[in-house]
CSV table of C-alpha atoms and ligand atoms in Angstrom, one decimal:
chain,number,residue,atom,x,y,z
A,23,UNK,CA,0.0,0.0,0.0
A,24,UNK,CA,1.7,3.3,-1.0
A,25,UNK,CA,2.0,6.2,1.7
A,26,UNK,CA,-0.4,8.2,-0.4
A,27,UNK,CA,-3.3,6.0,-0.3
A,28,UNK,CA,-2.7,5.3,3.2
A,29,UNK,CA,-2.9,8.9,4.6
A,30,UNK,CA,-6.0,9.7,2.6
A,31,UNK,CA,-7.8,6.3,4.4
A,32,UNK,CA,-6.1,7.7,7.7
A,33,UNK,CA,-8.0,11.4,7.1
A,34,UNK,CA,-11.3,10.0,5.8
A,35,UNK,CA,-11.5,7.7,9.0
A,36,UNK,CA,-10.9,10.9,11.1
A,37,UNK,CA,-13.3,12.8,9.4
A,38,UNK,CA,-16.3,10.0,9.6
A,39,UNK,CA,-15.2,9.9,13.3
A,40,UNK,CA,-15.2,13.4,13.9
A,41,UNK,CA,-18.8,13.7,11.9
A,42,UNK,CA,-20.5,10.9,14.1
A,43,UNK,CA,-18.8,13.0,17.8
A,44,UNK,CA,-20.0,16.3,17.0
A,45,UNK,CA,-23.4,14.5,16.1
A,46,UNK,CA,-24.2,12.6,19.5
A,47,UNK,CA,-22.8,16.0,21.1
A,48,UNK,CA,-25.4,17.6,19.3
A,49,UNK,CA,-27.9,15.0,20.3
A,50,UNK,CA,-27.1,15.1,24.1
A,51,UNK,CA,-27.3,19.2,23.6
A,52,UNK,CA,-30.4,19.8,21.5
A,53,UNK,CA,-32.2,17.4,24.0
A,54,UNK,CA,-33.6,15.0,21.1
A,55,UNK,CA,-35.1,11.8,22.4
A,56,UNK,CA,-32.3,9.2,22.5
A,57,UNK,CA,-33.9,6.7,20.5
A,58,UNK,CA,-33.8,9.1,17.4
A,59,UNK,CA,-30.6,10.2,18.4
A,60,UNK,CA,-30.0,6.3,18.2
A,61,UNK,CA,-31.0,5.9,14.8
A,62,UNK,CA,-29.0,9.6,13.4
A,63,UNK,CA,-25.9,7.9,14.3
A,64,UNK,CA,-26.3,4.7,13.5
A,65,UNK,CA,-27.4,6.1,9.8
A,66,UNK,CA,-24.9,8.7,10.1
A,67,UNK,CA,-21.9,5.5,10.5
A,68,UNK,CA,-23.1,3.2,8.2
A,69,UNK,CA,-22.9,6.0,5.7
A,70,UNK,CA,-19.9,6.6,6.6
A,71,UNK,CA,-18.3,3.2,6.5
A,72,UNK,CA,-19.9,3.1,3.0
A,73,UNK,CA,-18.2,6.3,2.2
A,74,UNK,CA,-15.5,5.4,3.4
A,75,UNK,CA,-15.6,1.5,1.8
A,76,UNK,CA,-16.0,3.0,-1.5
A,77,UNK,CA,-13.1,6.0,-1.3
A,78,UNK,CA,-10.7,2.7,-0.2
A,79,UNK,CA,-11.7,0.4,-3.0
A,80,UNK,CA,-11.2,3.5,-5.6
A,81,UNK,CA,-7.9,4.1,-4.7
A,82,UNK,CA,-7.2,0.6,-4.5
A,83,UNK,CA,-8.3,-0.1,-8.1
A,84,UNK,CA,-6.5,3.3,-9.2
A,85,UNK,CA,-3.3,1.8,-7.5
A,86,UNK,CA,-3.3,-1.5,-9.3
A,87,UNK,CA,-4.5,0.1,-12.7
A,88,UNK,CA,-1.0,2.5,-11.7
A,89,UNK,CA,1.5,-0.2,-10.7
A,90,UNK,CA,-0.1,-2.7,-14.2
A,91,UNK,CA,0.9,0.3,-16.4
A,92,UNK,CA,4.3,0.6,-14.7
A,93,UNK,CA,5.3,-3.1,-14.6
A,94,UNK,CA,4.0,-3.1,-18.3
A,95,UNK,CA,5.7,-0.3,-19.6
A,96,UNK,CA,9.0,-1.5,-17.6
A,97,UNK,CA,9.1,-5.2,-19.4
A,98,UNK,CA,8.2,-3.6,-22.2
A,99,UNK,CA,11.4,-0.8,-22.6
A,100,UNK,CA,13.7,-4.1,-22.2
A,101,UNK,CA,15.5,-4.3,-25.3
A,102,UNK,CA,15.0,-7.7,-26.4
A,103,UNK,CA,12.5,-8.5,-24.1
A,104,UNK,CA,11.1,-10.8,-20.9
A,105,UNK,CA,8.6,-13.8,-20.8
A,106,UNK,CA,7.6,-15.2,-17.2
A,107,UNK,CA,6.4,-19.0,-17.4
A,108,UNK,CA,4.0,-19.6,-14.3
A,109,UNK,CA,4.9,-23.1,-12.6
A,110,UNK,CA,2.7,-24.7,-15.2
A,111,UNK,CA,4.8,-23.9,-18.1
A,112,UNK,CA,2.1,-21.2,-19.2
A,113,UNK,CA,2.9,-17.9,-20.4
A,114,UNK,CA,2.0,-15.5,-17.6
A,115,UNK,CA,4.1,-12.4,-18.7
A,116,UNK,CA,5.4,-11.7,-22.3
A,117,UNK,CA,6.8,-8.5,-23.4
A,118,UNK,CA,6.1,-6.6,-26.5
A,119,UNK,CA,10.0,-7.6,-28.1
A,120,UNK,CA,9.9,-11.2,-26.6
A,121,UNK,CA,6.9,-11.1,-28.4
A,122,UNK,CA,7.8,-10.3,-31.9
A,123,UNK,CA,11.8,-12.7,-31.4
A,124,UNK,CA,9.5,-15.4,-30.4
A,125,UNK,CA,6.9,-14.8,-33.1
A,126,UNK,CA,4.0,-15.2,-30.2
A,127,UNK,CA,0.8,-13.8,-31.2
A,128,UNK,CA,-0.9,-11.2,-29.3
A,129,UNK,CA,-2.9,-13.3,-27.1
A,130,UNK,CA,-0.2,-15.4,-25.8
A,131,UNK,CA,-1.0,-15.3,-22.1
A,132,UNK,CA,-1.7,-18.8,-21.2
A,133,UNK,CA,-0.1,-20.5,-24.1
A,134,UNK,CA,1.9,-23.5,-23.1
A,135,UNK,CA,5.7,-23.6,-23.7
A,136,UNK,CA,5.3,-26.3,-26.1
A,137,UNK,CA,3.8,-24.4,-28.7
A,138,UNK,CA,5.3,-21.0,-27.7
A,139,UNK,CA,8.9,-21.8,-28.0
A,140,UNK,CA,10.2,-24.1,-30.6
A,141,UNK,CA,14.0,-23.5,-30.9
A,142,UNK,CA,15.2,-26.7,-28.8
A,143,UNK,CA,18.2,-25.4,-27.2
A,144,UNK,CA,15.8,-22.8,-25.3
A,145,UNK,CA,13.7,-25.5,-24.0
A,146,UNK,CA,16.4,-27.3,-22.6
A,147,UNK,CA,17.2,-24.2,-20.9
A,148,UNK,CA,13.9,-23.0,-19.3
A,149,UNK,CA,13.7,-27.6,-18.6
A,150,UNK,CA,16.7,-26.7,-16.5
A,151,UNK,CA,16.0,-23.4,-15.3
A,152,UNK,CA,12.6,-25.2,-14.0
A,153,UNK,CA,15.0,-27.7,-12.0
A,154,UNK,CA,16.8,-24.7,-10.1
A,155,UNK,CA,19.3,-24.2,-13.1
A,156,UNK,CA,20.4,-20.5,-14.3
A,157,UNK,CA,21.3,-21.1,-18.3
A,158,UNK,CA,22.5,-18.3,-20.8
A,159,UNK,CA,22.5,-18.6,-24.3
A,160,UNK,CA,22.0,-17.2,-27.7
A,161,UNK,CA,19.4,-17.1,-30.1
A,162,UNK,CA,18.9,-15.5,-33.4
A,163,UNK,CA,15.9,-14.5,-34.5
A,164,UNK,CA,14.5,-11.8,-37.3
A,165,UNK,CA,18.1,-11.3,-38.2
A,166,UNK,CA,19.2,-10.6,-34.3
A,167,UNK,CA,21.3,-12.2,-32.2
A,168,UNK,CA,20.0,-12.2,-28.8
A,169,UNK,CA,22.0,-13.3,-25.3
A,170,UNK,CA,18.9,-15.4,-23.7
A,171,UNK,CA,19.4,-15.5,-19.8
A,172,UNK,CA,16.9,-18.2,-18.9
A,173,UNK,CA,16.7,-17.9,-15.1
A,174,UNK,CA,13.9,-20.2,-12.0
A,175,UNK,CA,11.6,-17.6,-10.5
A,176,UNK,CA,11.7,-18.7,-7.0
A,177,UNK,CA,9.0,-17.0,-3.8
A,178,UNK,CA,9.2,-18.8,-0.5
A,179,UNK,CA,12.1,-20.9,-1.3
A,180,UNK,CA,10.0,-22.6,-4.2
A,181,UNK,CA,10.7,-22.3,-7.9
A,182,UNK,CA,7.2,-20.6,-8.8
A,183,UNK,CA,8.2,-20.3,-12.8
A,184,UNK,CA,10.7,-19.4,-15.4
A,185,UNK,CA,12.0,-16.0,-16.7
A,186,UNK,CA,13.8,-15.6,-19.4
A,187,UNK,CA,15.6,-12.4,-20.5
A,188,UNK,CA,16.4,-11.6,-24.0
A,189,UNK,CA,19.0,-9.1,-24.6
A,190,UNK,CA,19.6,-8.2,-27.6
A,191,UNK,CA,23.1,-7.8,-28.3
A,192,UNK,CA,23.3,-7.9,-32.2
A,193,UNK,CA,25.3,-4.9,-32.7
A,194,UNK,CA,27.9,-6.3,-30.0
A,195,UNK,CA,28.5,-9.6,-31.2
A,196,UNK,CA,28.8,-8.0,-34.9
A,197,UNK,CA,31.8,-6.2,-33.6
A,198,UNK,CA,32.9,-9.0,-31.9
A,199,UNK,CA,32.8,-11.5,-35.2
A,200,UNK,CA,34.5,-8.4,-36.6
A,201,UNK,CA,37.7,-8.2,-34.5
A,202,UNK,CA,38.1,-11.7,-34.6
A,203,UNK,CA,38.3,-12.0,-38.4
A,204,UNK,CA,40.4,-8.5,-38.2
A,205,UNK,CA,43.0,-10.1,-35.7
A,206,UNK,CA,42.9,-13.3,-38.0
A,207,UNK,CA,43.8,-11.4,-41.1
A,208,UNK,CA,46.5,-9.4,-39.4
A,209,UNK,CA,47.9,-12.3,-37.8
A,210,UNK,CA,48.2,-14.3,-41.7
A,211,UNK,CA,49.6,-10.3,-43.4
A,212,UNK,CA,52.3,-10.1,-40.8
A,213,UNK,CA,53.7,-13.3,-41.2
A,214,UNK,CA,53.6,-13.7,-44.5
A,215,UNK,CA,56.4,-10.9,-45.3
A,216,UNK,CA,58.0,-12.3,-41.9
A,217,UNK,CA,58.1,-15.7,-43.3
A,218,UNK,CA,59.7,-14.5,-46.4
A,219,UNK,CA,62.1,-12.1,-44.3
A,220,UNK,CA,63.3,-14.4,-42.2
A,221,UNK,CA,64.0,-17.4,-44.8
A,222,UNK,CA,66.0,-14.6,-47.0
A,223,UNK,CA,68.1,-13.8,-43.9
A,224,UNK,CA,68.6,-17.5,-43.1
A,225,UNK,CA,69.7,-18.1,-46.3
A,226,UNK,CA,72.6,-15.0,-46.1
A,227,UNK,CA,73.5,-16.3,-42.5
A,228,UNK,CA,74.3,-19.7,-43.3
A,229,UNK,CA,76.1,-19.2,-46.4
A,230,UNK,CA,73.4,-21.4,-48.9
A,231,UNK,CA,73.1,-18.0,-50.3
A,232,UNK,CA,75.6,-17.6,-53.4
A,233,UNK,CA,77.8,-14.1,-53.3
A,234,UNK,CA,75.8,-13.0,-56.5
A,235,UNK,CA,72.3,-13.8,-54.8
A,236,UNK,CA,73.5,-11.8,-51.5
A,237,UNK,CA,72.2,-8.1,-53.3
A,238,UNK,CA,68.9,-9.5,-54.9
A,239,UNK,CA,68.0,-11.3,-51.3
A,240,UNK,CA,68.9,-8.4,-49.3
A,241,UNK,CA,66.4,-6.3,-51.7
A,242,UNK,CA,63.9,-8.9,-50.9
A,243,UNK,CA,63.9,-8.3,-47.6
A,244,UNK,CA,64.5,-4.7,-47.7
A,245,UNK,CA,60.6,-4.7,-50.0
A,246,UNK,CA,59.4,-7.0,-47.3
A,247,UNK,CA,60.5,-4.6,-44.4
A,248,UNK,CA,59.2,-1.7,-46.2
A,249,UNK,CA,55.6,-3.8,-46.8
A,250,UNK,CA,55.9,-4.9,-43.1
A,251,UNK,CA,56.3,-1.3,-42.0
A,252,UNK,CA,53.5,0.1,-44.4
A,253,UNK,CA,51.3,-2.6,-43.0
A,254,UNK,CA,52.1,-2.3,-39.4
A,255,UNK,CA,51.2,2.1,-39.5
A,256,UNK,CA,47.9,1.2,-41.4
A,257,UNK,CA,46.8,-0.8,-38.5
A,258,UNK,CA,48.2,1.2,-36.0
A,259,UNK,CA,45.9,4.3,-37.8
A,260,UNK,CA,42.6,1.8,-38.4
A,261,UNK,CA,42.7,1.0,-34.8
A,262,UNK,CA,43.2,4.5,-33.8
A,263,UNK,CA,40.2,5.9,-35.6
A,264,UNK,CA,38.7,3.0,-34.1
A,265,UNK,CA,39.1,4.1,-31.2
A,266,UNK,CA,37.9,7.3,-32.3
A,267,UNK,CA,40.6,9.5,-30.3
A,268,UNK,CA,40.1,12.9,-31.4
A,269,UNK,CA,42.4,14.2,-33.8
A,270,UNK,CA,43.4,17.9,-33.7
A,271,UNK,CA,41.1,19.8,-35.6
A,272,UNK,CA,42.0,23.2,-38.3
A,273,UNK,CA,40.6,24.5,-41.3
A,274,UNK,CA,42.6,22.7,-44.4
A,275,UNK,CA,42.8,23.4,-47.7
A,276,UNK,CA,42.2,20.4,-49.8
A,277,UNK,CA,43.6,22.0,-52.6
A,278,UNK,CA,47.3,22.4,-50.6
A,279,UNK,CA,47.0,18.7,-49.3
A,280,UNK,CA,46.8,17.2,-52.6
A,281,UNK,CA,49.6,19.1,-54.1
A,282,UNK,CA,51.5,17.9,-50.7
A,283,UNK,CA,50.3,14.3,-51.9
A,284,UNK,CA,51.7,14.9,-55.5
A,285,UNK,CA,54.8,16.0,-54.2
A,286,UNK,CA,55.5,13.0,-52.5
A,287,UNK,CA,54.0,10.6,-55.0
A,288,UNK,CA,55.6,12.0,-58.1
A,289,UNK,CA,58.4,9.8,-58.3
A,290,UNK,CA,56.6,6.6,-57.8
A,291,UNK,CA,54.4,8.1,-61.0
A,292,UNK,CA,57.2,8.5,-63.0
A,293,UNK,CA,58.5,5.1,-62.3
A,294,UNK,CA,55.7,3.5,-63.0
A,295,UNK,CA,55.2,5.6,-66.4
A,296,UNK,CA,51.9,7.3,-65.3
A,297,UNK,CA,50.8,10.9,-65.9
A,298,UNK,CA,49.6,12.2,-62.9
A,299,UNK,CA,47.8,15.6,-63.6
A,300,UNK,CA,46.0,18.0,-61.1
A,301,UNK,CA,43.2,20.6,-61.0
A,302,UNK,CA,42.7,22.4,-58.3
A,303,UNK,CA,40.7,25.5,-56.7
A,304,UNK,CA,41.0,25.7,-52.9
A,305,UNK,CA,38.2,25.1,-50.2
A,306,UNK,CA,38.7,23.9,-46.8
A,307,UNK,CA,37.4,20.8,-44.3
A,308,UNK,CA,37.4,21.6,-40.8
A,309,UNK,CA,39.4,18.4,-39.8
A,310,UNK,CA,43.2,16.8,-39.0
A,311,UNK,CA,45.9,17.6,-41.4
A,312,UNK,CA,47.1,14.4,-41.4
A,313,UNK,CA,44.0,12.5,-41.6
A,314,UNK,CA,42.9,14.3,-44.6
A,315,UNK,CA,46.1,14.1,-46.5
A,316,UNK,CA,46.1,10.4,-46.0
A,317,UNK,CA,42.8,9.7,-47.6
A,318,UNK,CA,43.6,12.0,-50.6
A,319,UNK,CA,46.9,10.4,-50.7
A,320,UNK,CA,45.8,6.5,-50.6
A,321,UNK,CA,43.1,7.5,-53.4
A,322,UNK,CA,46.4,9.0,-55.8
A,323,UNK,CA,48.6,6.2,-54.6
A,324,UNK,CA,45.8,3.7,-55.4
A,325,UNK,CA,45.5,4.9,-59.1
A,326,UNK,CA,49.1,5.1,-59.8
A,327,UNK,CA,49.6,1.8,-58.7
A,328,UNK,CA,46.7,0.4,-60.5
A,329,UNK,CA,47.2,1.8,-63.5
A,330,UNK,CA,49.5,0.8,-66.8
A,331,UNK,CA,52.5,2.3,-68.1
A,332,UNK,CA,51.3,5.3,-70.2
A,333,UNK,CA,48.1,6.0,-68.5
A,334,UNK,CA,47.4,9.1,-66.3
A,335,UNK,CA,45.8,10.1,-63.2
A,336,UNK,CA,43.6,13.2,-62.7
A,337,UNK,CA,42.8,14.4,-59.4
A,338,UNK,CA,40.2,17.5,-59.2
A,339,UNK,CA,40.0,19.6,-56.2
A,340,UNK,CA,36.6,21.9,-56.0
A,341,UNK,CA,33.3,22.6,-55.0
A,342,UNK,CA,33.9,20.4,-51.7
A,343,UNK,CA,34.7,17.5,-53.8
A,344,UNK,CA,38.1,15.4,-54.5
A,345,UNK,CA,37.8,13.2,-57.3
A,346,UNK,CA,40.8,11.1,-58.4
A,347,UNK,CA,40.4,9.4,-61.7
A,348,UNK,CA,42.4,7.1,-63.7
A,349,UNK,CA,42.6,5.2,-66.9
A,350,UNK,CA,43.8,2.4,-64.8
A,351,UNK,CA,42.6,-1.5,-64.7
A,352,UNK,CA,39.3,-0.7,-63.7
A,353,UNK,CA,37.2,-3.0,-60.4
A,354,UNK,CA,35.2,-6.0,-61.9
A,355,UNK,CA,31.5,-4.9,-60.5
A,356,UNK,CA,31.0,-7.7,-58.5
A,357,UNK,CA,33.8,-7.1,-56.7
A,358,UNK,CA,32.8,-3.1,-56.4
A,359,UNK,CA,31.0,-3.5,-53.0
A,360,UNK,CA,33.5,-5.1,-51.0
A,361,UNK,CA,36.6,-3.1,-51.7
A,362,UNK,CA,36.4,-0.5,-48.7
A,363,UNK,CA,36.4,-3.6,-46.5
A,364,UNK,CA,39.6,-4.3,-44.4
A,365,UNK,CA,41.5,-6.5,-46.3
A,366,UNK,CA,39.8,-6.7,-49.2
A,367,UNK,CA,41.7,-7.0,-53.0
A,368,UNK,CA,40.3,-8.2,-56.5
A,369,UNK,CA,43.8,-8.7,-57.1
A,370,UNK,CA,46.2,-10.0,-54.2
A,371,UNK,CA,49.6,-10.7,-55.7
A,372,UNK,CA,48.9,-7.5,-57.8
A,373,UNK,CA,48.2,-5.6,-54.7
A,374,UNK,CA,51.3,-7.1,-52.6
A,375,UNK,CA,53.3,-6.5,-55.4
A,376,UNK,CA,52.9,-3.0,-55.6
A,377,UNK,CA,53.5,-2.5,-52.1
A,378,UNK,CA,49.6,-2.6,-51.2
A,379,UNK,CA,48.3,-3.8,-48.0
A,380,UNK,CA,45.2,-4.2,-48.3
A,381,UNK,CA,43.9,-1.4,-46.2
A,382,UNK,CA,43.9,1.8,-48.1
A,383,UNK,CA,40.4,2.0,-49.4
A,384,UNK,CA,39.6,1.0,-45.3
A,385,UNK,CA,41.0,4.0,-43.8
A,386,UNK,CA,39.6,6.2,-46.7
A,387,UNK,CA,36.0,5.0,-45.9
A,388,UNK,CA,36.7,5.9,-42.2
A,389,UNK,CA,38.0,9.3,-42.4
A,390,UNK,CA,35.2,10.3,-45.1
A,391,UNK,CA,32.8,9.2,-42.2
A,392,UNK,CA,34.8,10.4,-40.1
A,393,UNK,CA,33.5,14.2,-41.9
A,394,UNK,CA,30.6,12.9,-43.1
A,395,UNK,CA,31.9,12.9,-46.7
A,396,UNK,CA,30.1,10.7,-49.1
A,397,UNK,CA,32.4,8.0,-51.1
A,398,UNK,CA,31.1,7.6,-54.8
A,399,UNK,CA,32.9,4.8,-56.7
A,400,UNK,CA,32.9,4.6,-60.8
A,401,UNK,CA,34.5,1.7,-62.1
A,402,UNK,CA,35.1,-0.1,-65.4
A,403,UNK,CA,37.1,-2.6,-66.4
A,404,UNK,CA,40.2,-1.8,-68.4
A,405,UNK,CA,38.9,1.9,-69.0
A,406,UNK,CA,39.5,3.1,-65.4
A,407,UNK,CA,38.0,4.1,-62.2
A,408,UNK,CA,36.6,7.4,-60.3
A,409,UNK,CA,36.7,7.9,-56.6
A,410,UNK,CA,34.9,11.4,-55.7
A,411,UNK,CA,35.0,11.9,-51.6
A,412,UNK,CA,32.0,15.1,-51.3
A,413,UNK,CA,32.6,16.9,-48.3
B,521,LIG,P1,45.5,-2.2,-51.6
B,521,LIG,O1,46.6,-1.9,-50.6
B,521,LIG,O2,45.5,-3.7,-51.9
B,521,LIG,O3,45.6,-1.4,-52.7
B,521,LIG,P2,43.1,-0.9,-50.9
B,521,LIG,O4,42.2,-1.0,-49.7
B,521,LIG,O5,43.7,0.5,-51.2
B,521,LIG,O6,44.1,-2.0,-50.8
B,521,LIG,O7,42.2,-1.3,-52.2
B,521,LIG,C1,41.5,-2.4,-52.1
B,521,LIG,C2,41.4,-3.1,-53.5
B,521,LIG,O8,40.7,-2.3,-54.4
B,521,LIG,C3,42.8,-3.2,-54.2
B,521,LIG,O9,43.5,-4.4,-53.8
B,521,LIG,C4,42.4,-3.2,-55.6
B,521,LIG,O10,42.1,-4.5,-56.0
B,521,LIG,C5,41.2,-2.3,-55.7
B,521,LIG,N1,41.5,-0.9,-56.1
B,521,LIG,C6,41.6,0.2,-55.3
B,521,LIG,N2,41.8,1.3,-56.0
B,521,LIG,C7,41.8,0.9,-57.3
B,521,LIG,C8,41.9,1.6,-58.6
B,521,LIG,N3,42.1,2.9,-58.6
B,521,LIG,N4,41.9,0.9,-59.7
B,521,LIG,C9,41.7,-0.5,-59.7
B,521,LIG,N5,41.5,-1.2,-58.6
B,521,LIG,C10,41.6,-0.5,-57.4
């Protein structure tokens, strides 16, 4: 009984007492004979016990209609959801999301586990959880993974039913599938230039390496390091705007960082025999220097190295837009979708080859979120290919 309702049955009381007092006071005083004064108060205190009797059962029902709403609402805000088993297996309590995961209909009060729940690894659990047993596990449903905590209701020491909690934990377990197959990748990249590194070296160490082979080896690992290194600061930079530390933020001209980017990449054009061309008119992105120079860097350093000798770059700086296009190999379309994911390549020796690693197109997708640039991708094969980033 809640505080308020009891001092409201407390003053009503007091006030039916008080009435019924001043009335045989009055009796006594007026002088009226005493069995009418009899009947006055006898009328006056059944009224007001029925007064009274009605006030209590108002607030009582208003209570209950309160606390229903409450307890309703409150199993109903758990993402993922709750459903109470009484100790005959029958639904007594099923919330809106258990609802829908379990694909219950609306009337599902009553309904006996056996035809509510069908996924067999759940009725082993609530079996259990019916025998004393707390049980978690998952179940997908709609798309969703869910964490099911399948738990014995217990009052007075006795297991009175079954509860089972559904959380729903899709978004988690996503990211958690994610790591794993990011560590597992990393794990296979790093060795396989430390593989080659350390067999190279071996060979040099133990003399099986002739005095003509010692340069061309030592080259090999030298390419290896370099790849090793390349790899090893692209992760270290993923898992930093992971984390989402906060880079330094300044006004940049986009026009200035991809002239810095053609600075440094102009050699590696030439080598490779591809005219790298630029157009640019300046505007800036409120953002980190470094950030921005390295997704309009990996974007020219992607169409150099995936284009032939005698074909040329053009990278257009304007209207909030960078565009890099080339005349390069061009992306099959069926492979178009995938290639801003970690580790992705239509081409792997191609890609190792050129010194790639696999995570370019990765940390350019991130930092465009990053400043809610859109990524636009135009590709053909052997014509060439068009990444605009619109800020
Ligand atoms: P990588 O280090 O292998 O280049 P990226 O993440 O930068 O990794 O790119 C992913 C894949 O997308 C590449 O391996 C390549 O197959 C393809 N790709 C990226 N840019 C181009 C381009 N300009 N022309 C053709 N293919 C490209």
């Amino acid at each position: 009984m809640t505080k308020r309702f009891r001092s409201l049955a407390i003053i009503v009381f007091v006030i039916v007492c008080a009435l019924v007092s001043s009335l045989s006071a009055v009796t006594v005083l007026v002088g009226i004979p005493m069995p009418w004064a009899a009947v006055v108060i006898v009328c006056t205190v059944i009224l007001g016990a029925g007064a009274l009797y009605l006030f209590t059962a108002a607030l009582m029902r208003e209570e209950k209609e309160y606390h229903g709403a409450d307890y309703a609402a409150m199993i109903d805000s758990i993402t993922g959801g709750v459903l109470v088993l009484d100790g005959n297996s029958r639904i007594y309590t099923v919330s809106e999301d258990a609802r829908h995961y379990l694909d219950l209909p609306e009337n599902a009060i009553g309904m006996s586990k056996a035809d509510a729940i069908h996924d067999g690894e759940l009725l082993r659990c609530i079996d259990r959880a019916a025998h004393g047993e707390s049980n978690l596990t998952e179940f997908t449903s709609h798309g969703v993974t869910l964490r099911v905590l399948v738990d014995p209701v217990i009052f007075n020491r006795q297991i009175v039913g079954t509860m089972l909690l559904l959380l729903d934990m899709g978004e988690q377990l996503t990211l958690q599938k994610l790591k794993r197959e990011f560590t597992a990748n990393v794990s296979h990249e790093l060795k396989t230039p430390l593989t080659s590194i350390s067999g190279y070296a071996e060979m040099i160490a133990t003399g099986l390496a002739s005095e003509k082979d010692v340069p061309e080896f030592a080259a090999r690992i030298q390419k290896e390091s370099k790849r090793l290194l390349a790899l090893i600061s692209d992760i270290i930079r993923l898992s930093s705007l992971d984390e989402g530390s906060e880079a330094e933020r300044e006004p940049v001209d986009m026009a200035e960082v991809a002239d810095e980017c053609r600075d440094v990449l102009l050699k590696s054009a030439e080598d490779r025999g591809v005219d790298l061309e630029l157009d640019t008119e300046s505007f800036t992105v409120e953002g980190s220097r470094s950030l921005l120079s390295e997704l309009v860097y990996n974007l020219m350093d992607n169409a150099i190295r995936y284009t032939e000798r005698g074909g040329s770059v053009f990278v257009t700086v304007r209207d909030r837009l960078v565009s890099v296009k080339d005349t390069g190999i061009g992306i099959p379309e069926e492979h178009q979708p995938h290639i801003f994911e970690r580790f992705y390549r239509v081409d792997k020796s191609r890609s190792k080859q050129t010194g790639g690693t696999g995570l370019g197109l990765a940390i350019v997708k991130h930092i465009a979120e990053k400043y809610h640039a859109e990524i636009e991708l135009q590709s053909k094969v052997g014509v060439g290919t068009e990444i605009t980033v619109r800020f």
